[in-house]
Amino acid sequence: MPPPLPTANLPSQPAFPPAHSLSLSEQRAAAVRIQLQASLERDRRRLGIPGVSVTILFALGSVSKTYTAALIVALAGDGKIDLGAPAVTYLPTAKIDRHITVRMLLDHTSGLDDFFLHPPIDKALLAHPQATWTPARSLHYVGKRYFAPGTGWHYSNTNYLYLGLIAERITGMPLAAALRERFFTPLGLRATWYQAVDSPRSSLAHGYRFNGASPSAKPIDLADGSGVAPFRSVVTAAGGAGSIAATSADVANWARRLYDGTAIGAAQTAAMVDDISTSAGYRPRVPYGLGVQVFKIDGRLTFGHSGRLLGFRAAVRHIPDSGTTIAVLTNQSRADPAVIVEHLLSIVFAPSPLCHMCSRPS
């Protein structure tokens, strides 16, 4: 088994020529990059994260929901799905309250219980980590609803498991194939794949848990040898709620193309974001639209999503006003990478030069 990744890294860049031959903007870019790398490494060590990639593949956890949501919204744009229709319209044999619409699944206002939030499923998943789960097995763990459909907000992986099934029924193909045909291939996301179905695109980072809260606590490898991270049972149980793996560069590219309207069209992207007005009255923990979290960081509006699986945590944010996109993927699940996102963005948007090099005349 490979050891934990020892360093933090930003995407590699060509070596810069001597400072005196650079323009002022190029000097600032070089200085910002140095500051970003230093900040990233400090956060990695302080939070006790074995490895972090800010540009090996990482499991994305619930960031996967952005792909599933985009596919459903795109199919709605094609006229193949009515977001206001009952979910049972597309899954007639499913045991879903007829008052739950497709839109309610997307924005977590369905009231459906989260199958992942019960100790019995944890025991079953960990007992046989190499097992392949079916949606029916996952749905067996769905408990009593949180509230009547459309009367509250509660994040639930069950919503996105059902959305994946709807996408499969409408497209007539497995979710993995539908995502690849609609997004991965045309957008050039060559380092993105649907785990346990697609062939791995590269080496996969192992997920780690720890035997203590200290940053120096020993990491415990969760890999089961199946080439699925963190392990096969939990990923296959997640389905459309959390089965994708990718590099941070691909995730950032995806977020940029999704939120600037390239991936599904400006009108459909706007519909995803504008839905926050629907859930706002229920005071969600994070303002949430159709598969997108919408909130400000240091006064700047951002779109994106966070993700978490045992052994992995991720965060991706896109800032529409500047066109800036950042994705932070880690192979641990105890520290929130949102802290790293905020630190790096504070450097990117620093109002003044960050070193003496930047102030030299070009």
GROMACS .gro file of C-alpha atoms in nm:
model
  362
    1MET     CA    1   0.000   0.000   0.000
    2PRO     CA    2   0.138   0.346  -0.082
    3PRO     CA    3   0.206   0.573   0.216
    4PRO     CA    4   0.007   0.891   0.278
    5LEU     CA    5   0.095   1.167   0.033
    6PRO     CA    6   0.370   1.365   0.210
    7THR     CA    7   0.316   1.711   0.068
    8ALA     CA    8   0.059   1.956  -0.052
    9ASN     CA    9   0.076   2.070  -0.408
   10LEU     CA   10  -0.066   2.317  -0.655
   11PRO     CA   11  -0.074   2.238  -1.028
   12SER     CA   12   0.274   2.236  -1.178
   13GLN     CA   13   0.373   2.536  -1.389
   14PRO     CA   14   0.665   2.602  -1.624
   15ALA     CA   15   0.974   2.750  -1.458
   16PHE     CA   16   0.966   3.128  -1.462
   17PRO     CA   17   1.246   3.329  -1.624
   18PRO     CA   18   1.446   3.580  -1.416
   19ALA     CA   19   1.225   3.833  -1.237
   20HIS     CA   20   1.365   4.130  -1.429
   21SER     CA   21   1.235   3.984  -1.758
   22LEU     CA   22   0.878   3.944  -1.630
   23SER     CA   23   0.598   4.194  -1.662
   24LEU     CA   24   0.443   4.326  -1.342
   25SER     CA   25   0.142   4.096  -1.380
   26GLU     CA   26   0.368   3.795  -1.435
   27GLN     CA   27   0.574   3.885  -1.129
   28ARG     CA   28   0.260   3.910  -0.920
   29ALA     CA   29   0.135   3.572  -1.052
   30ALA     CA   30   0.465   3.411  -0.955
   31ALA     CA   31   0.458   3.565  -0.608
   32VAL     CA   32   0.096   3.465  -0.552
   33ARG     CA   33   0.179   3.109  -0.649
   34ILE     CA   34   0.461   3.097  -0.393
   35GLN     CA   35   0.231   3.234  -0.124
   36LEU     CA   36  -0.043   2.985  -0.216
   37GLN     CA   37   0.195   2.691  -0.194
   38ALA     CA   38   0.325   2.804   0.145
   39SER     CA   39  -0.027   2.859   0.280
   40LEU     CA   40  -0.144   2.523   0.152
   41GLU     CA   41   0.146   2.341   0.316
   42ARG     CA   42   0.090   2.521   0.648
   43ASP     CA   43  -0.278   2.423   0.649
   44ARG     CA   44  -0.195   2.065   0.556
   45ARG     CA   45   0.043   2.026   0.847
   46ARG     CA   46  -0.177   2.212   1.096
   47LEU     CA   47  -0.484   2.005   1.011
   48GLY     CA   48  -0.294   1.677   0.998
   49ILE     CA   49  -0.396   1.601   0.639
   50PRO     CA   50  -0.184   1.325   0.479
   51GLY     CA   51  -0.222   1.461   0.128
   52VAL     CA   52  -0.403   1.741  -0.049
   53SER     CA   53  -0.427   1.826  -0.417
   54VAL     CA   54  -0.524   2.172  -0.536
   55THR     CA   55  -0.537   2.165  -0.900
   56ILE     CA   56  -0.338   1.067  -0.829
   57LEU     CA   57  -0.733   1.096  -0.825
   58PHE     CA   58  -0.944   1.164  -0.518
   59ALA     CA   59  -1.293   1.047  -0.427
   60LEU     CA   60  -1.524   1.349  -0.435
   61GLY     CA   61  -1.801   1.242  -0.198
   62SER     CA   62  -2.100   1.474  -0.227
   63VAL     CA   63  -1.932   1.698  -0.484
   64SER     CA   64  -2.060   1.415  -0.706
   65LYS     CA   65  -2.408   1.560  -0.654
   66THR     CA   66  -2.320   1.854  -0.879
   67TYR     CA   67  -2.282   1.615  -1.174
   68THR     CA   68  -2.604   1.426  -1.099
   69ALA     CA   69  -2.797   1.751  -1.048
   70ALA     CA   70  -2.659   1.900  -1.370
   71LEU     CA   71  -2.763   1.591  -1.565
   72ILE     CA   72  -3.119   1.607  -1.430
   73VAL     CA   73  -3.147   1.980  -1.499
   74ALA     CA   74  -3.001   1.931  -1.848
   75LEU     CA   75  -3.257   1.658  -1.920
   76ALA     CA   76  -3.526   1.899  -1.802
   77GLY     CA   77  -3.389   2.155  -2.046
   78ASP     CA   78  -3.422   1.890  -2.318
   79GLY     CA   79  -3.788   1.852  -2.229
   80LYS     CA   80  -3.741   1.496  -2.103
   81ILE     CA   81  -3.807   1.566  -1.734
   82ASP     CA   82  -4.052   1.800  -1.564
   83LEU     CA   83  -3.889   1.918  -1.240
   84GLY     CA   84  -4.230   1.993  -1.095
   85ALA     CA   85  -4.364   1.643  -1.164
   86PRO     CA   86  -4.386   1.376  -0.892
   87ALA     CA   87  -4.072   1.164  -0.879
   88VAL     CA   88  -4.288   0.852  -0.910
   89THR     CA   89  -4.377   0.968  -1.261
   90TYR     CA   90  -4.032   0.847  -1.362
   91LEU     CA   91  -3.991   0.571  -1.102
   92PRO     CA   92  -4.340   0.416  -1.092
   93THR     CA   93  -4.236   0.117  -0.880
   94ALA     CA   94  -4.048   0.322  -0.619
   95LYS     CA   95  -4.195   0.365  -0.273
   96ILE     CA   96  -4.192   0.746  -0.276
   97ASP     CA   97  -4.461   0.981  -0.151
   98ARG     CA   98  -4.648   1.106  -0.459
   99HIS     CA   99  -4.618   1.461  -0.329
  100ILE     CA  100  -4.237   1.452  -0.368
  101THR     CA  101  -4.135   1.623  -0.691
  102VAL     CA  102  -3.809   1.591  -0.881
  103ARG     CA  103  -3.726   1.948  -0.774
  104MET     CA  104  -3.770   1.853  -0.409
  105LEU     CA  105  -3.513   1.577  -0.454
  106LEU     CA  106  -3.272   1.824  -0.609
  107ASP     CA  107  -3.296   2.091  -0.339
  108HIS     CA  108  -3.344   1.859  -0.038
  109THR     CA  109  -3.696   1.969   0.045
  110SER     CA  110  -3.843   1.619  -0.003
  111GLY     CA  111  -3.829   1.525   0.365
  112LEU     CA  112  -3.679   1.184   0.279
  113ASP     CA  113  -3.464   1.031   0.551
  114ASP     CA  114  -3.090   0.999   0.477
  115PHE     CA  115  -3.005   0.629   0.453
  116PHE     CA  116  -2.639   0.703   0.529
  117LEU     CA  117  -2.712   0.846   0.875
  118HIS     CA  118  -2.786   0.526   1.065
  119PRO     CA  119  -2.538   0.313   1.263
  120PRO     CA  120  -2.670  -0.017   1.119
  121ILE     CA  121  -2.561   0.077   0.767
  122ASP     CA  122  -2.213   0.170   0.889
  123LYS     CA  123  -2.180  -0.173   1.045
  124ALA     CA  124  -2.296  -0.345   0.727
  125LEU     CA  125  -2.068  -0.139   0.500
  126LEU     CA  126  -1.759  -0.195   0.713
  127ALA     CA  127  -1.827  -0.565   0.766
  128HIS     CA  128  -1.779  -0.637   0.395
  129PRO     CA  129  -1.595  -0.341   0.236
  130GLN     CA  130  -1.542  -0.520  -0.097
  131ALA     CA  131  -1.914  -0.590  -0.146
  132THR     CA  132  -2.110  -0.423  -0.426
  133TRP     CA  133  -2.433  -0.262  -0.306
  134THR     CA  134  -2.749  -0.209  -0.509
  135PRO     CA  135  -2.980   0.094  -0.476
  136ALA     CA  136  -3.244  -0.135  -0.328
  137ARG     CA  137  -3.007  -0.240  -0.050
  138SER     CA  138  -2.921   0.121   0.030
  139LEU     CA  139  -3.287   0.224   0.032
  140HIS     CA  140  -3.358  -0.052   0.282
  141TYR     CA  141  -3.199   0.177   0.544
  142VAL     CA  142  -3.429   0.476   0.476
  143GLY     CA  143  -3.624   0.555   0.791
  144LYS     CA  144  -3.914   0.778   0.887
  145ARG     CA  145  -3.939   1.103   0.692
  146TYR     CA  146  -3.806   1.427   0.842
  147PHE     CA  147  -4.115   1.625   0.745
  148ALA     CA  148  -4.395   1.633   0.489
  149PRO     CA  149  -4.274   1.700   0.133
  150GLY     CA  150  -4.210   2.066   0.059
  151THR     CA  151  -4.243   2.185   0.420
  152GLY     CA  152  -3.879   2.192   0.529
  153TRP     CA  153  -3.516   2.139   0.432
  154HIS     CA  154  -3.284   1.854   0.531
  155TYR     CA  155  -2.980   1.733   0.341
  156SER     CA  156  -3.032   1.371   0.239
  157ASN     CA  157  -2.825   1.136   0.023
  158THR     CA  158  -3.144   0.944  -0.046
  159ASN     CA  159  -3.260   1.227  -0.273
  160TYR     CA  160  -2.961   1.186  -0.502
  161LEU     CA  161  -2.973   0.809  -0.504
  162TYR     CA  162  -3.325   0.844  -0.647
  163LEU     CA  163  -3.213   1.116  -0.892
  164GLY     CA  164  -2.948   0.879  -1.026
  165LEU     CA  165  -3.218   0.618  -1.085
  166ILE     CA  166  -3.437   0.875  -1.261
  167ALA     CA  167  -3.149   0.973  -1.490
  168GLU     CA  168  -3.092   0.608  -1.577
  169ARG     CA  169  -3.459   0.553  -1.661
  170ILE     CA  170  -3.482   0.864  -1.879
  171THR     CA  171  -3.153   0.813  -2.065
  172GLY     CA  172  -3.185   0.436  -2.091
  173MET     CA  173  -2.827   0.387  -1.979
  174PRO     CA  174  -2.631   0.347  -1.653
  175LEU     CA  175  -2.565   0.674  -1.472
  176ALA     CA  176  -2.192   0.635  -1.534
  177ALA     CA  177  -2.247   0.614  -1.911
  178ALA     CA  178  -2.495   0.903  -1.912
  179LEU     CA  179  -2.252   1.131  -1.727
  180ARG     CA  180  -1.966   1.035  -1.954
  181GLU     CA  181  -2.168   1.094  -2.269
  182ARG     CA  182  -2.319   1.423  -2.153
  183PHE     CA  183  -2.029   1.578  -1.962
  184PHE     CA  184  -1.703   1.391  -1.911
  185THR     CA  185  -1.619   1.333  -2.278
  186PRO     CA  186  -1.744   1.655  -2.440
  187LEU     CA  187  -1.591   1.872  -2.165
  188GLY     CA  188  -1.256   1.692  -2.181
  189LEU     CA  189  -1.275   1.569  -1.820
  190ARG     CA  190  -1.028   1.287  -1.883
  191ALA     CA  191  -0.936   1.244  -1.517
  192THR     CA  192  -1.294   1.206  -1.395
  193TRP     CA  193  -1.467   0.873  -1.355
  194TYR     CA  194  -1.764   0.700  -1.194
  195GLN     CA  195  -1.616   0.455  -0.948
  196ALA     CA  196  -1.686   0.080  -0.952
  197VAL     CA  197  -1.821   0.112  -1.308
  198ASP     CA  198  -1.571   0.309  -1.518
  199SER     CA  199  -1.210   0.200  -1.546
  200PRO     CA  200  -0.981   0.412  -1.324
  201ARG     CA  201  -0.821   0.697  -1.515
  202SER     CA  202  -0.502   0.702  -1.307
  203SER     CA  203  -0.364   0.605  -0.967
  204LEU     CA  204  -0.618   0.660  -0.691
  205ALA     CA  205  -0.532   0.824  -0.360
  206HIS     CA  206  -0.605   0.607  -0.057
  207GLY     CA  207  -0.843   0.741   0.205
  208TYR     CA  208  -0.726   0.755   0.567
  209ARG     CA  209  -0.883   0.767   0.909
  210PHE     CA  210  -0.691   0.841   1.228
  211ASN     CA  211  -0.651   0.687   1.572
  212GLY     CA  212  -0.671   1.028   1.739
  213ALA     CA  213  -0.748   1.396   1.690
  214SER     CA  214  -0.387   1.515   1.698
  215PRO     CA  215  -0.234   1.628   1.366
  216SER     CA  216   0.045   1.379   1.437
  217ALA     CA  217  -0.197   1.087   1.488
  218LYS     CA  218  -0.113   0.779   1.285
  219PRO     CA  219  -0.316   0.750   0.961
  220ILE     CA  220  -0.497   0.422   0.899
  221ASP     CA  221  -0.534   0.319   0.534
  222LEU     CA  222  -0.894   0.240   0.432
  223ALA     CA  223  -0.818   0.091   0.088
  224ASP     CA  224  -0.971  -0.251   0.030
  225GLY     CA  225  -0.758  -0.341  -0.272
  226SER     CA  226  -1.048  -0.308  -0.518
  227GLY     CA  227  -0.932   0.017  -0.677
  228VAL     CA  228  -1.236   0.201  -0.540
  229ALA     CA  229  -1.192   0.474  -0.278
  230PRO     CA  230  -1.242   0.472   0.010
  231PHE     CA  231  -1.377   0.119  -0.047
  232ARG     CA  232  -1.628  -0.052  -0.275
  233SER     CA  233  -1.926  -0.100  -0.042
  234VAL     CA  234  -1.965   0.265   0.060
  235VAL     CA  235  -1.916   0.398  -0.294
  236THR     CA  236  -2.164   0.161  -0.457
  237ALA     CA  237  -2.412   0.230  -0.177
  238ALA     CA  238  -2.387   0.604  -0.255
  239GLY     CA  239  -2.476   0.579  -0.623
  240GLY     CA  240  -2.567   0.920  -0.768
  241ALA     CA  241  -2.503   1.082  -0.429
  242GLY     CA  242  -2.127   1.027  -0.416
  243SER     CA  243  -1.954   0.785  -0.655
  244ILE     CA  244  -1.729   1.008  -0.865
  245ALA     CA  245  -1.350   1.040  -0.840
  246ALA     CA  246  -1.136   1.301  -1.013
  247THR     CA  247  -0.832   1.523  -0.992
  248SER     CA  248  -0.874   1.868  -0.844
  249ALA     CA  249  -0.789   2.018  -1.185
  250ASP     CA  250  -1.080   1.831  -1.343
  251VAL     CA  251  -1.314   1.929  -1.059
  252ALA     CA  252  -1.220   2.295  -1.096
  253ASN     CA  253  -1.267   2.271  -1.474
  254TRP     CA  254  -1.606   2.109  -1.424
  255ALA     CA  255  -1.721   2.375  -1.176
  256ARG     CA  256  -1.610   2.656  -1.403
  257ARG     CA  257  -1.792   2.508  -1.704
  258LEU     CA  258  -2.104   2.431  -1.502
  259TYR     CA  259  -2.142   2.766  -1.329
  260ASP     CA  260  -2.050   2.982  -1.629
  261GLY     CA  261  -2.325   2.810  -1.827
  262THR     CA  262  -2.103   2.618  -2.069
  263ALA     CA  263  -2.196   2.269  -1.951
  264ILE     CA  264  -2.577   2.293  -1.952
  265GLY     CA  265  -2.660   2.639  -2.082
  266ALA     CA  266  -2.694   2.972  -1.904
  267ALA     CA  267  -3.069   2.938  -1.845
  268GLN     CA  268  -3.036   2.597  -1.681
  269THR     CA  269  -2.743   2.710  -1.465
  270ALA     CA  270  -2.945   3.011  -1.355
  271ALA     CA  271  -3.231   2.779  -1.262
  272MET     CA  272  -2.998   2.574  -1.040
  273VAL     CA  273  -2.879   2.884  -0.856
  274ASP     CA  274  -3.211   3.070  -0.841
  275ASP     CA  275  -3.376   2.779  -0.661
  276ILE     CA  276  -3.212   2.895  -0.337
  277SER     CA  277  -3.515   3.122  -0.304
  278THR     CA  278  -3.731   2.807  -0.273
  279SER     CA  279  -3.538   2.656   0.015
  280ALA     CA  280  -3.445   2.985   0.184
  281GLY     CA  281  -3.765   2.995   0.384
  282TYR     CA  282  -3.668   2.668   0.554
  283ARG     CA  283  -3.335   2.810   0.670
  284PRO     CA  284  -3.102   2.541   0.534
  285ARG     CA  285  -2.764   2.501   0.702
  286VAL     CA  286  -2.609   2.631   0.378
  287PRO     CA  287  -2.811   2.821   0.114
  288TYR     CA  288  -2.894   2.545  -0.136
  289GLY     CA  289  -3.036   2.543  -0.488
  290LEU     CA  290  -3.061   2.253  -0.732
  291GLY     CA  291  -2.746   2.067  -0.632
  292VAL     CA  292  -2.549   2.384  -0.561
  293GLN     CA  293  -2.445   2.563  -0.242
  294VAL     CA  294  -2.455   2.942  -0.274
  295PHE     CA  295  -2.282   3.162  -0.017
  296LYS     CA  296  -2.028   3.441   0.021
  297ILE     CA  297  -1.661   3.410   0.112
  298ASP     CA  298  -1.510   3.741   0.224
  299GLY     CA  299  -1.799   3.924   0.062
  300ARG     CA  300  -1.769   3.744  -0.273
  301LEU     CA  301  -2.060   3.533  -0.397
  302THR     CA  302  -1.957   3.173  -0.465
  303PHE     CA  303  -2.119   2.865  -0.617
  304GLY     CA  304  -2.010   2.508  -0.545
  305HIS     CA  305  -2.041   2.208  -0.317
  306SER     CA  306  -1.862   2.022  -0.040
  307GLY     CA  307  -1.812   1.649  -0.020
  308ARG     CA  308  -1.735   1.389   0.243
  309LEU     CA  309  -1.684   1.014   0.252
  310LEU     CA  310  -1.498   0.815   0.514
  311GLY     CA  311  -1.135   0.898   0.438
  312PHE     CA  312  -1.202   1.189   0.200
  313ARG     CA  313  -1.321   1.550   0.212
  314ALA     CA  314  -1.352   1.798  -0.072
  315ALA     CA  315  -1.468   2.152  -0.149
  316VAL     CA  316  -1.507   2.337  -0.477
  317ARG     CA  317  -1.605   2.702  -0.521
  318HIS     CA  318  -1.657   2.922  -0.827
  319ILE     CA  319  -1.666   3.300  -0.799
  320PRO     CA  320  -1.874   3.427  -1.092
  321ASP     CA  321  -1.771   3.794  -1.066
  322SER     CA  322  -1.404   3.716  -1.127
  323GLY     CA  323  -1.428   3.378  -1.299
  324THR     CA  324  -1.205   3.228  -1.029
  325THR     CA  325  -1.250   2.858  -0.950
  326ILE     CA  326  -1.081   2.654  -0.677
  327ALA     CA  327  -1.107   2.286  -0.586
  328VAL     CA  328  -0.946   2.137  -0.276
  329LEU     CA  329  -0.949   1.758  -0.240
  330THR     CA  330  -0.807   1.573   0.061
  331ASN     CA  331  -0.767   1.208   0.156
  332GLN     CA  332  -0.898   1.242   0.512
  333SER     CA  333  -1.240   1.317   0.658
  334ARG     CA  334  -1.175   1.488   0.992
  335ALA     CA  335  -1.068   1.838   0.877
  336ASP     CA  336  -1.284   2.067   0.663
  337PRO     CA  337  -1.101   2.175   0.343
  338ALA     CA  338  -1.322   2.486   0.332
  339VAL     CA  339  -1.062   2.642   0.563
  340ILE     CA  340  -0.798   2.590   0.296
  341VAL     CA  341  -1.028   2.734   0.030
  342GLU     CA  342  -1.072   3.052   0.233
  343HIS     CA  343  -0.701   3.089   0.304
  344LEU     CA  344  -0.602   3.043  -0.060
  345LEU     CA  345  -0.869   3.280  -0.189
  346SER     CA  346  -0.756   3.546   0.058
  347ILE     CA  347  -0.415   3.531  -0.109
  348VAL     CA  348  -0.553   3.531  -0.462
  349PHE     CA  349  -0.758   3.843  -0.387
  350ALA     CA  350  -0.499   4.021  -0.175
  351PRO     CA  351  -0.530   4.394  -0.258
  352SER     CA  352  -0.159   4.470  -0.264
  353PRO     CA  353   0.165   4.308  -0.390
  354LEU     CA  354   0.274   4.017  -0.173
  355CYS     CA  355   0.651   4.059  -0.197
  356HIS     CA  356   0.922   4.297  -0.308
  357MET     CA  357   0.948   4.117  -0.641
  358CYS     CA  358   0.597   4.231  -0.736
  359SER     CA  359   0.676   4.599  -0.696
  360ARG     CA  360   0.964   4.609  -0.942
  361PRO     CA  361   0.897   4.799  -1.265
  362SER     CA  362   0.844   4.579  -1.569
   0.00000   0.00000   0.00000
